[in-house]
XYZ file of C-alpha atoms in Angstrom:
60
model
C -1.224 33.700 7.830
C -1.451 29.999 6.923
C -0.790 28.246 3.635
C -1.223 24.699 2.385
C 1.628 22.496 1.234
C 1.680 19.001 -0.217
C 3.622 16.437 1.816
C 4.410 13.148 0.122
C 6.211 10.088 1.475
C 6.585 6.404 0.782
C 5.672 3.974 3.497
C 7.063 0.462 3.409
C 5.140 -2.248 5.205
C 4.932 -6.032 5.259
C 1.724 -7.998 4.846
C 0.939 -11.696 4.522
C -2.419 -13.413 4.013
C -3.567 -16.872 3.018
C -6.523 -16.926 0.629
C -8.353 -19.581 -1.360
C -8.122 -19.185 -5.133
C -9.303 -21.266 -8.099
C -6.939 -24.033 -9.265
C -6.217 -22.091 -12.471
C -5.402 -18.831 -10.619
C -2.841 -16.710 -12.501
C -1.483 -13.728 -10.492
C -0.311 -12.120 -13.760
C -3.932 -11.747 -14.906
C -5.516 -10.535 -11.652
C -5.214 -6.897 -10.532
C -3.807 -7.800 -7.116
C -3.848 -4.245 -5.762
C -7.630 -4.052 -6.045
C -8.139 -7.607 -4.824
C -5.875 -7.206 -1.790
C -7.464 -3.867 -0.916
C -10.838 -5.565 -0.536
C -9.681 -8.149 2.030
C -11.093 -7.887 5.554
C -7.745 -8.877 7.074
C -4.935 -6.814 5.565
C -2.304 -9.180 7.004
C -0.239 -6.334 8.435
C 3.034 -7.605 9.940
C 4.793 -4.308 10.595
C 6.623 -1.558 8.823
C 7.923 1.954 8.885
C 8.697 4.940 6.762
C 10.664 4.272 3.604
C 13.716 6.481 3.365
C 14.916 9.167 5.682
C 12.530 11.942 4.773
C 9.474 12.923 2.845
C 9.114 15.660 0.294
C 7.302 18.948 0.690
C 6.206 20.865 -2.369
C 4.377 24.143 -3.089
C 0.844 25.167 -2.338
C -2.052 22.757 -2.626
């Protein structure tokens, strides 16, 4: 018999991109998560799992 569990982990990665922005660009006003998610080039430099283990919890 099979059952479903939820597995959650944090992944740490490094990214770097150069983009053109307006002269009055204010990173405090822009939702960077959404903006960066829409880039064609994600600027991935490398990374790995954050921490030593993930967490497994009950049934999904």
